[in-house]
CSV table of C-alpha atoms in Angstrom, one decimal:
chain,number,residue,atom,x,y,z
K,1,UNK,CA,-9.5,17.5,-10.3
K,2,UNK,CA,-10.1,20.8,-8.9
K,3,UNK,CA,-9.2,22.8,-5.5
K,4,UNK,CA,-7.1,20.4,-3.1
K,5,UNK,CA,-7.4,16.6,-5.0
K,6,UNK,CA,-5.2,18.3,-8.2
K,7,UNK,CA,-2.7,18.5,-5.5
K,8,UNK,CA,-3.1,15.0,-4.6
K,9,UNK,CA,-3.2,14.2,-8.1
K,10,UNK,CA,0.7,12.3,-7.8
K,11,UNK,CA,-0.5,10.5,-5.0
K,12,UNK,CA,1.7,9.4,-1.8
K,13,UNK,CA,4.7,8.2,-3.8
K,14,UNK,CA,6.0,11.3,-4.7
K,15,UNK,CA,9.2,12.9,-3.3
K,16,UNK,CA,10.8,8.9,-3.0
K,17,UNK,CA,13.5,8.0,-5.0
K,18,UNK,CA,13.2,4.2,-6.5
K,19,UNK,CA,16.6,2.8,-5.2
K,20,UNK,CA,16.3,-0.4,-3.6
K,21,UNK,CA,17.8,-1.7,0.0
K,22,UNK,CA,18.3,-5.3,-0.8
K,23,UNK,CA,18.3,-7.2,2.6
K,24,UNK,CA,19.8,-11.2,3.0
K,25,UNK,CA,17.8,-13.6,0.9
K,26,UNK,CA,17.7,-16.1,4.1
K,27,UNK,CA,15.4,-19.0,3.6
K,28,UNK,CA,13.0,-19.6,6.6
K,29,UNK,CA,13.0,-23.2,7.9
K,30,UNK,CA,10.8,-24.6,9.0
K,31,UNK,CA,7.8,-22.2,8.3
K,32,UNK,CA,5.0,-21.1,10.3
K,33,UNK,CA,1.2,-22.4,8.3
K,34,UNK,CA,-1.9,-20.5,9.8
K,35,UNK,CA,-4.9,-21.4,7.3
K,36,UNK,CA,-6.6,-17.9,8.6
K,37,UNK,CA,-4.7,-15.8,10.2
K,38,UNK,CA,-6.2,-13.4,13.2
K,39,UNK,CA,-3.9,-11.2,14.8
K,40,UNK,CA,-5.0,-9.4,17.5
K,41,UNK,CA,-2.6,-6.2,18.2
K,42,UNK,CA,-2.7,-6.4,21.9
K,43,UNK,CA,-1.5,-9.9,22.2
K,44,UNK,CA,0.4,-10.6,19.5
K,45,UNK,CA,4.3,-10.9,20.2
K,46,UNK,CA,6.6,-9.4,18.2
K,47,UNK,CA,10.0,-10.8,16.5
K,48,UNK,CA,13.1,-8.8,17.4
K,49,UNK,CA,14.3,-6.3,14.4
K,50,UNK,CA,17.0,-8.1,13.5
K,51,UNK,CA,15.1,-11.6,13.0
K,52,UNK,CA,12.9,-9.5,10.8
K,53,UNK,CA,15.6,-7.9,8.9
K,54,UNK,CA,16.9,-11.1,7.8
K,55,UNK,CA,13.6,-12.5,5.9
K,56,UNK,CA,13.6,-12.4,2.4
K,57,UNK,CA,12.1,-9.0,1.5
K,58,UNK,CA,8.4,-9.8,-0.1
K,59,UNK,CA,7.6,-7.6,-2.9
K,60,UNK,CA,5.0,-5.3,-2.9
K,61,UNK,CA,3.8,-2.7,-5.5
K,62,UNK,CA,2.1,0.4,-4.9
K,63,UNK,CA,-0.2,1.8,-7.9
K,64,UNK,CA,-2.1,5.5,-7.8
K,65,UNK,CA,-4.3,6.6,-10.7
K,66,UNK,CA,-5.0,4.0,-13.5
K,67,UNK,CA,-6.3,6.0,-16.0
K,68,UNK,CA,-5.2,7.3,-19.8
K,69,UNK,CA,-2.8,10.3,-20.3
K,70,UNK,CA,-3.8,13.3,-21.1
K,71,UNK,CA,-2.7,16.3,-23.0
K,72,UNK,CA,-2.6,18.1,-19.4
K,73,UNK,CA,-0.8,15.4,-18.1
K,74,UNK,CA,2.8,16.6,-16.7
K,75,UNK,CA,5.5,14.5,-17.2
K,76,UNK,CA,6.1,14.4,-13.2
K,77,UNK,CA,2.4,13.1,-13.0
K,78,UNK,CA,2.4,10.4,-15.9
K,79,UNK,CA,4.6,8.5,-13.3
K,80,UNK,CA,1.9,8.1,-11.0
K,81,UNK,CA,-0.8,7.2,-13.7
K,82,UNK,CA,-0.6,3.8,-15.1
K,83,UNK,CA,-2.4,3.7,-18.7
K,84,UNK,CA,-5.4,0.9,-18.6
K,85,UNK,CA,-3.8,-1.5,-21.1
K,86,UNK,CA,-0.1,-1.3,-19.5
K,87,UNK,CA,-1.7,-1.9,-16.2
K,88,UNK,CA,-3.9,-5.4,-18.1
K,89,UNK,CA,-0.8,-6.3,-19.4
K,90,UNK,CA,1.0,-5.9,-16.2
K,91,UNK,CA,-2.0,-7.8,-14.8
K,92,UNK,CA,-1.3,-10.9,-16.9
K,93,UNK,CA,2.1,-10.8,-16.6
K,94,UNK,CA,1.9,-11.2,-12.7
K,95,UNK,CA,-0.5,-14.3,-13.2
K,96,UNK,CA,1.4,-15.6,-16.5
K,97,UNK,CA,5.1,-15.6,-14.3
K,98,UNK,CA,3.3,-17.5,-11.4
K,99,UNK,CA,3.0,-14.4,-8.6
K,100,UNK,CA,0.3,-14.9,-6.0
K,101,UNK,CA,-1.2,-12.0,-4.4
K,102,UNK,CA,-0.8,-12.1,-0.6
K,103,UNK,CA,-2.6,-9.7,2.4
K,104,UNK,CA,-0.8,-7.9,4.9
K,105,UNK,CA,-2.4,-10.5,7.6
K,106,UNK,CA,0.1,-12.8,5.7
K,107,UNK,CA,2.9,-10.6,5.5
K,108,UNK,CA,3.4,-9.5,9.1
K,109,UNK,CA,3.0,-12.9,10.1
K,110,UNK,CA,5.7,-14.2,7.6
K,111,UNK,CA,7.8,-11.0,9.0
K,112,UNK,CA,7.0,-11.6,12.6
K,113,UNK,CA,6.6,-15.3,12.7
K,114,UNK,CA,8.0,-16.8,9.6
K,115,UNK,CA,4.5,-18.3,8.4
K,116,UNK,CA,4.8,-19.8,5.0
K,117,UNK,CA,3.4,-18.0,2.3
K,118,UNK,CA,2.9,-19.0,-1.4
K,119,UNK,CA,4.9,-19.8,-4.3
K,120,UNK,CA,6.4,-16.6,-5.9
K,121,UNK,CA,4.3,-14.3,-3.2
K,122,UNK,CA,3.4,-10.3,-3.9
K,123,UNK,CA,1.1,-7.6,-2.6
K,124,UNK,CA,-0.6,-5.2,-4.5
K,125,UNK,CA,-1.3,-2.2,-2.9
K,126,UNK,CA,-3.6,1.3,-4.4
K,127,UNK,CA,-3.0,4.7,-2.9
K,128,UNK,CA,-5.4,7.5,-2.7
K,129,UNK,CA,-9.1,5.9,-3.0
K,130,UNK,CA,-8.8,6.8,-6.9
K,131,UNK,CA,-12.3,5.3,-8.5
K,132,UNK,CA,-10.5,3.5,-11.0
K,133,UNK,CA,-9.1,1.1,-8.7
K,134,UNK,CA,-12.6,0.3,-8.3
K,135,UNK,CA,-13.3,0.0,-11.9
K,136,UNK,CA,-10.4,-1.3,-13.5
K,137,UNK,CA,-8.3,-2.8,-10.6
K,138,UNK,CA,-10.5,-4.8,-9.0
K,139,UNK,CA,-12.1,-6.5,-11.9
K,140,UNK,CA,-8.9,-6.9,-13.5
K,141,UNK,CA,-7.3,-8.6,-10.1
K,142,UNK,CA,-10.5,-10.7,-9.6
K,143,UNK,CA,-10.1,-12.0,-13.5
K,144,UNK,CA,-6.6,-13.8,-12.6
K,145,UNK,CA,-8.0,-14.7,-8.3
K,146,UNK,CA,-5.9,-11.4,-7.0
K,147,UNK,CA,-6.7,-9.7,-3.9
K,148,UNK,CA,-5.2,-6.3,-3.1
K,149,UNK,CA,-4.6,-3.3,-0.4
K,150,UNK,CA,-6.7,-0.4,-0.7
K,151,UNK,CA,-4.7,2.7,1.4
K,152,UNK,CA,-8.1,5.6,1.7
K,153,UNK,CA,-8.0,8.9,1.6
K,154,UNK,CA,-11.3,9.5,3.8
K,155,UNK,CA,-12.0,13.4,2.7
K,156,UNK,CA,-12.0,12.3,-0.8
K,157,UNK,CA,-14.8,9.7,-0.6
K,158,UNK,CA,-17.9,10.4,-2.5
K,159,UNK,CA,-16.5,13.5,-4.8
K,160,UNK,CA,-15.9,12.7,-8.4
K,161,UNK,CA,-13.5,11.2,-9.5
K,162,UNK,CA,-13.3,8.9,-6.2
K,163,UNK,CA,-14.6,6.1,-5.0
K,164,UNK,CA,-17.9,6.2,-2.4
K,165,UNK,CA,-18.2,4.5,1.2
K,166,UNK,CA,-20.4,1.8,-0.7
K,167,UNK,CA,-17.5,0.8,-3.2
K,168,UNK,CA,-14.7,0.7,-0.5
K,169,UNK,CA,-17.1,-1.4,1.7
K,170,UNK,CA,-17.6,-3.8,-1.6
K,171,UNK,CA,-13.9,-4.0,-2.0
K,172,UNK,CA,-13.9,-4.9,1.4
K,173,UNK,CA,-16.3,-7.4,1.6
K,174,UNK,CA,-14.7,-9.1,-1.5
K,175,UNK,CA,-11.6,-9.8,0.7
K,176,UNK,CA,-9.7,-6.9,-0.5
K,177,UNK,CA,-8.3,-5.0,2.8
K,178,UNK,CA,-9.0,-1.8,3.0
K,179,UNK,CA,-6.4,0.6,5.5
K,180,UNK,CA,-5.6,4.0,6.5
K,181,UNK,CA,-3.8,6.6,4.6
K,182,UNK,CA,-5.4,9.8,6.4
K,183,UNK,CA,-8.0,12.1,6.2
K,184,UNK,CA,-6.3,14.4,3.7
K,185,UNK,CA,-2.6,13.3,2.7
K,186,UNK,CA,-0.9,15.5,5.6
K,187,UNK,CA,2.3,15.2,6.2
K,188,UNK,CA,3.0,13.0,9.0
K,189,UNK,CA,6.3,14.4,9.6
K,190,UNK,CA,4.4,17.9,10.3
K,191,UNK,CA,1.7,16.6,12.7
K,192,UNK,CA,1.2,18.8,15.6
K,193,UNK,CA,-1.3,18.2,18.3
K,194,UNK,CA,-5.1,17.6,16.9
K,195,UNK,CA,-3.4,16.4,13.8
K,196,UNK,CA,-3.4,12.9,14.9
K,197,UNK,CA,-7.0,13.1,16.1
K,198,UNK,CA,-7.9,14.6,12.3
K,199,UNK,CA,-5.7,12.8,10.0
K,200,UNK,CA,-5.3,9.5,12.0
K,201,UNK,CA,-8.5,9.0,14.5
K,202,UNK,CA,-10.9,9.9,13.0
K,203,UNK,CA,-10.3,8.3,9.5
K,204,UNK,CA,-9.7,5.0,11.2
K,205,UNK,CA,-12.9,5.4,12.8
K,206,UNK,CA,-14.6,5.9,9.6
K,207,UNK,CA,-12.9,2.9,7.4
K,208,UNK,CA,-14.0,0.7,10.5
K,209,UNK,CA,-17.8,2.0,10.1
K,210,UNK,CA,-17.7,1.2,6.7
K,211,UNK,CA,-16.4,-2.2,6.7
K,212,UNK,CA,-16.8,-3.4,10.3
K,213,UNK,CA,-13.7,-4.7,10.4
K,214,UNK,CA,-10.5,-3.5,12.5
K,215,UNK,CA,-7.8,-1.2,10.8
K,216,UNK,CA,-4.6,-2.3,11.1
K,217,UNK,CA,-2.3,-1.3,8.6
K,218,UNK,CA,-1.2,2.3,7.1
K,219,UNK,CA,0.6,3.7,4.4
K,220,UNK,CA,2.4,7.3,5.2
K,221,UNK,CA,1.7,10.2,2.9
K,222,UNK,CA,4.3,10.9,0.3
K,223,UNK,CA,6.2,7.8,1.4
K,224,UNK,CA,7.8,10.1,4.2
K,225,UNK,CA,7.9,8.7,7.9
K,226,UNK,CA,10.2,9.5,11.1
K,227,UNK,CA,10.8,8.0,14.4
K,228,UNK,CA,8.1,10.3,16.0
K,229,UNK,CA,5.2,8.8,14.4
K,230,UNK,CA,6.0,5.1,14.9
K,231,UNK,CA,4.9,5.0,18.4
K,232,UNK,CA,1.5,6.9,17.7
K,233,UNK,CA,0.7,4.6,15.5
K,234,UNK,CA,1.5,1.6,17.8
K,235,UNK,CA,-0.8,3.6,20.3
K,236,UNK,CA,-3.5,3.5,18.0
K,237,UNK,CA,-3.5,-0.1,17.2
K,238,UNK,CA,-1.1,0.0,13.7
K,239,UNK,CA,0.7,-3.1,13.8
K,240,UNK,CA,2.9,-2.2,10.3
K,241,UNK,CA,3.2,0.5,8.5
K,242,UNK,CA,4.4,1.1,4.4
K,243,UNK,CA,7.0,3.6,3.4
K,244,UNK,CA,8.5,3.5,-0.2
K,245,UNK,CA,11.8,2.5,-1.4
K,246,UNK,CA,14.4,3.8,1.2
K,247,UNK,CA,15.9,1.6,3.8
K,248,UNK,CA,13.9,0.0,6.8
K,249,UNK,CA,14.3,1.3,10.0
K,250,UNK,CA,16.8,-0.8,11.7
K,251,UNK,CA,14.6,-0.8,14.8
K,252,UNK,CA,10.9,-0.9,13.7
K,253,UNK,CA,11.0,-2.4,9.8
K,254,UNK,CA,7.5,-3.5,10.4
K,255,UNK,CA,6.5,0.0,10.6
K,256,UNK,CA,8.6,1.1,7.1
K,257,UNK,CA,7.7,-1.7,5.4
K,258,UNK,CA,8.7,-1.0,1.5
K,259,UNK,CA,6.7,-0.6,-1.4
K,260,UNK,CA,8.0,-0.1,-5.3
K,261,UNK,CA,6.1,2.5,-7.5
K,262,UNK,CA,4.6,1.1,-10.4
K,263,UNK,CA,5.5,3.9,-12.8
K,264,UNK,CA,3.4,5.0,-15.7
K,265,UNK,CA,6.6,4.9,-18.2
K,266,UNK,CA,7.1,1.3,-17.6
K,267,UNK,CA,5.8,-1.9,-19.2
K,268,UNK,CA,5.0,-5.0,-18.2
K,269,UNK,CA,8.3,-6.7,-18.5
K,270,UNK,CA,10.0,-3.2,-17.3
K,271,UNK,CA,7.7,-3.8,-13.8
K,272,UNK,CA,8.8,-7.5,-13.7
K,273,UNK,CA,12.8,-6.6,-14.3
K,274,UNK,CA,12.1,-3.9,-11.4
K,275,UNK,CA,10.4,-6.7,-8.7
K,276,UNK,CA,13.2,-8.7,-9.8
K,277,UNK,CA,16.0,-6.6,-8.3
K,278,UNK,CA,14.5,-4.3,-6.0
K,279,UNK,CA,13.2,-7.2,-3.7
């Protein structure tokens, strides 16, 4: 990928070490059932941090390019690029140990509200609006009933090598979710001024176009996040927000939610060791 998307090539995992903050396993009785969940951001209460704290943490992957390696292939990037059979294999493993995908609808409610959720629950969640999440995730999640997060990059839609408005809308309309990840991987630790209105406005107003439906949720570039941010993103209707593997924030864990790297090195029982004891 040429000019600016080589850049982006690792994707927003990068710079994140994989160590795991296990929180306490509590079990939540008695649960919360919504059959379909709306949550509207202006009304919606939420759960002090400390009640949210104390949930079981829910696992939830976070996948970049899905492609083969090639000979140009660093060995920094063939962590974020998961071959095409280890990520079918990684597939049927999920199904085959009994995980059920869940959506961040269901997530922040289980967080906030301690809504049920299924047996064995996970998320699945694809950074960067690569097009093979289009062409190999999707079918390959649709084969064993998953559904998935689809963080977009808006200035990459429609150049090669990424997907087009008219494949995130599909995604979309196929009861995938499809959230905000910025215009072009900035930095939100380094926004200044206009850079909310560039890499945070305006994006949002373009996923919304495309699918009709609100925005809600966002993924921080590079996994990296501070205190500033959290209340721009509250202003601009964000009701959580995904990080990587360091800690929660003691005061706002819906907005440093963590996600696990699926790395390219790893195999399918490797990934399911991993969900095992990072969650």
């Amino acid at each position: 990928m040429p000019g600016i998307f080589s850049m982006l090539m690792l994707g927003s995992c990068q710079f994140q070490s994989q160590t795991s903050a296990m929180t306490t396993k509590a079990e939540i009785y008695p649960a919360k059932k919504a059959s379909d969940p709306v949550i509207n951001p202006k009304t919606v209460k939420v759960a002090s941090a400390a009640t949210i704290l104390g949930r079981k943490q829910i696992p939830v992957l976070c996948y970049h390019q899905l492609r083969n390696w090639k000979p140009t292939d660093s060995k920094t990037a063939k962590d974020y690029i998961v071959q095409e059979n280890d990520f079918r294999e990684q597939m049927k493993m999920l199904a085959d140990s009994g995980y059920h995908t869940i959506l961040p609808d269901q997530l922040y409610q289980y967080l906030n509200e301690g809504m049920a959720l299924p047996a064995k629950p996970i998320m699945l969640t694809f950074d960067d609006t690569d097009l093979d999440q289009y062409t190999l995730a999707e079918p390959q999640m649709k084969k064993y009933g998953f559904k998935g997060v689809f963080f977009i990059m808006t200035v990459s839609l429609g150049r090669p090598h990424y997907m087009n408005k008219e494949q995130v809308k599909t995604l979309s309309d196929e009861g995938n979710i499809v959230a905000s990840h910025t215009w072009d991987h900035h930095n939100v630790k380094k926004y200044q001024g206009e850079d909310w209105v560039t890499q945070i406005d305006k994006p949002t107003k373009k996923l919304e176009e495309i699918t009709g439906k609100p925005v809600k949720y966002f993924a921080y570039p590079f996994g990296l996040w501070n205190g500033q941010a959290i209340p721009e993103l509250k202003k601009r209707g964000f009701i959580a927000a995904f990080q990587l593997s360091e800690k929660r924030d003691t005061i706002e864990p819906l907005y440093t939610i963590r996600r696990l790297l699926a790395s390219g090195y790893w195999s399918a029982h490797t990934l399911s060791n991993n969900i095992k004891h990072s969650f």
